[in-house]
């Protein structure tokens, strides 16, 4: 009579962990790189537009994302650096870098949402155009680019969460480079040649030594 156990086989469990690590790594790399690119691209686009009243009439004004807030672009660069640094550290260091990656994405989301309705950048331009420090922009409107930055931040946030959850299964930089920079191991002295053993004589000749000891 055969007995069936519900305990998973160690090999199948290790294979499942390896598969989860590879899939999460691929998704995190894709989401992190794509999110940083989207966030940086969106900050270069027009986020707000309006008009300022000047002597000659209405003067059109526009503001790019970088004029409204510099936080998304800065955090996108931080997130991209953290995504690369995840593979250079291990254990607690990897956990901290993964947390920084997730926080970068969350910061981009919050900053972009705040900038989606911010008109202070256009108010400053209206004051410059009219020469009146108290002037404000008229007919203020916003584009959809701030929400594109939100999407980019969300992708980076997901990459950070994946790193926090599965980062321990991801590979790290090989340690052979560190071992190569260390001190070389001293070479062992060859064994003395026994004249009565032909194999010792042949080994000494192969090493370029004189088996007679002259």
XYZ file of C-alpha atoms in Angstrom:
214
model
C 0.000 0.000 0.000
C 1.412 3.374 -1.014
C 1.299 6.433 1.205
C 0.676 9.883 -0.261
C 2.041 12.945 1.512
C 0.853 16.512 1.059
C 4.283 17.982 1.780
C 5.715 19.759 -1.291
C 8.856 18.355 -2.831
C 11.929 20.521 -2.060
C 12.908 20.706 -5.728
C 9.448 21.778 -6.892
C 9.281 24.392 -4.147
C 12.706 25.761 -5.095
C 11.675 25.864 -8.766
C 8.508 27.777 -7.852
C 10.543 30.331 -5.879
C 12.995 30.672 -8.764
C 10.150 31.235 -11.235
C 8.535 33.855 -9.007
C 11.865 35.615 -8.636
C 12.461 35.761 -12.390
C 8.958 36.990 -13.193
C 8.945 39.636 -10.472
C 12.417 40.786 -11.519
C 11.356 41.213 -15.151
C 8.181 43.095 -14.196
C 10.012 45.345 -11.711
C 12.715 46.252 -14.231
C 10.133 46.997 -16.919
C 7.832 49.013 -14.660
C 10.670 50.914 -12.982
C 12.429 51.929 -16.204
C 9.175 52.720 -18.019
C 7.801 54.681 -15.067
C 10.927 56.822 -14.789
C 10.885 57.536 -18.530
C 7.182 58.466 -18.472
C 7.586 60.729 -15.443
C 10.571 62.543 -16.962
C 8.816 62.940 -20.310
C 5.634 64.323 -18.754
C 7.498 67.049 -16.831
C 8.701 68.481 -20.148
C 5.154 68.898 -21.467
C 2.594 71.674 -20.930
C 0.675 71.205 -17.703
C -1.230 74.501 -17.453
C -2.280 77.405 -19.655
C -4.125 80.682 -19.254
C -4.017 84.391 -20.080
C -2.734 87.540 -18.435
C -4.310 90.958 -18.861
C -1.798 93.484 -20.193
C -2.077 96.867 -21.856
C -2.449 95.343 -25.299
C -5.119 92.856 -24.209
C -4.993 89.195 -23.207
C -1.540 87.598 -23.262
C -1.388 83.762 -23.501
C 0.679 81.947 -20.886
C 1.768 78.320 -20.570
C 3.669 76.359 -17.934
C 5.491 73.059 -18.319
C 5.539 70.415 -15.645
C 9.054 71.398 -14.596
C 7.794 74.987 -14.097
C 4.975 73.782 -11.840
C 7.045 71.395 -9.699
C 10.496 69.841 -9.933
C 9.681 66.964 -7.591
C 8.542 64.350 -10.168
C 11.664 64.713 -12.319
C 13.985 64.580 -9.308
C 12.269 61.535 -7.822
C 12.229 59.779 -11.195
C 16.025 60.002 -11.282
C 16.238 58.817 -7.666
C 13.945 55.901 -8.449
C 15.987 54.904 -11.496
C 19.185 54.968 -9.429
C 17.522 52.907 -6.692
C 16.363 50.355 -9.274
C 19.961 49.821 -10.361
C 21.292 49.849 -6.788
C 18.966 47.010 -5.791
C 21.375 44.567 -7.455
C 24.480 46.024 -5.802
C 23.344 45.402 -2.216
C 22.026 42.459 -0.239
C 19.847 41.672 2.765
C 19.065 44.807 4.799
C 20.639 47.103 2.211
C 18.412 45.690 -0.519
C 15.368 46.164 1.680
C 16.245 49.833 2.298
C 16.910 50.544 -1.383
C 13.650 48.829 -2.328
C 11.833 51.052 0.154
C 13.478 54.118 -1.401
C 12.290 52.963 -4.817
C 8.704 52.616 -3.582
C 8.809 55.991 -1.816
C 10.090 57.654 -4.986
C 7.084 56.387 -6.908
C 4.670 57.467 -4.168
C 6.271 60.924 -4.064
C 5.851 61.350 -7.816
C 2.176 60.435 -7.578
C 1.501 62.930 -4.779
C 3.502 65.753 -6.374
C 1.868 65.279 -9.774
C -1.629 65.227 -8.269
C -0.876 68.447 -6.408
C 0.486 70.051 -9.573
C -2.573 69.068 -11.606
C -4.539 71.968 -10.083
C -1.701 74.343 -9.199
C -1.736 77.770 -10.852
C 1.069 79.479 -8.946
C 3.545 79.085 -11.801
C 1.204 80.904 -14.207
C 0.441 83.566 -11.578
C 4.142 84.373 -11.417
C 4.297 84.655 -15.201
C 1.190 86.814 -15.237
C 2.825 89.169 -12.723
C 5.946 89.352 -14.890
C 3.983 89.963 -18.087
C 1.748 92.674 -16.628
C 4.313 94.301 -14.350
C 1.839 94.003 -11.474
C 3.011 91.766 -8.607
C -0.590 91.171 -7.549
C -1.774 90.043 -11.001
C -3.100 86.520 -11.436
C -3.717 84.336 -14.448
C -7.116 84.364 -16.133
C -8.922 81.435 -17.803
C -6.683 78.910 -16.081
C -6.867 75.351 -17.449
C -4.809 72.196 -17.103
C -3.848 69.425 -19.503
C -3.740 65.686 -18.894
C 0.046 65.474 -18.597
C 0.078 65.650 -14.777
C -1.907 62.425 -14.732
C 0.600 60.842 -17.103
C 3.212 61.648 -14.462
C 0.924 60.014 -11.890
C 0.897 56.849 -14.013
C 4.685 56.901 -14.224
C 4.960 57.275 -10.463
C 2.526 54.403 -9.972
C 4.712 52.133 -12.124
C 7.771 52.998 -10.033
C 5.759 52.390 -6.862
C 4.763 48.923 -8.102
C 8.407 48.170 -8.940
C 9.386 49.147 -5.396
C 6.685 46.967 -3.866
C 7.820 44.019 -5.977
C 11.401 44.611 -4.812
C 10.248 44.641 -1.194
C 8.292 41.411 -1.646
C 10.553 39.383 -3.943
C 13.915 41.178 -3.763
C 15.434 38.446 -1.612
C 14.981 36.037 -4.555
C 16.738 38.303 -7.051
C 20.400 37.806 -7.993
C 23.135 40.161 -6.807
C 26.355 41.298 -8.422
C 28.887 38.491 -8.500
C 31.509 38.480 -5.761
C 34.272 37.249 -8.047
C 35.312 40.839 -8.708
C 35.767 41.391 -5.003
C 37.781 38.195 -4.681
C 39.954 39.177 -7.619
C 41.046 42.397 -5.913
C 42.235 40.633 -2.769
C 45.692 39.338 -1.975
C 46.841 36.384 -4.027
C 47.231 33.069 -2.297
C 50.854 32.026 -1.739
C 51.954 29.179 -3.950
C 52.832 25.959 -2.227
C 56.410 24.807 -2.522
C 56.804 21.711 -4.750
C 57.399 18.385 -3.060
C 61.033 17.231 -3.021
C 61.993 14.889 -5.843
C 62.635 11.277 -4.901
C 65.310 9.901 -7.311
C 63.968 6.390 -6.776
C 60.491 7.388 -8.053
C 60.384 7.861 -11.854
C 57.033 9.699 -11.648
C 58.601 12.374 -9.423
C 61.421 12.832 -11.923
C 58.983 13.279 -14.806
C 56.885 15.786 -12.818
C 60.006 17.807 -12.015
C 60.962 17.862 -15.703
C 57.449 19.032 -16.607
C 57.843 21.933 -14.153
C 61.171 22.855 -15.724
C 63.196 21.794 -12.695
C 66.404 19.800 -12.467
C 65.483 16.482 -10.814
C 69.119 15.904 -9.825
C 69.070 19.025 -7.631
C 72.229 20.402 -9.300
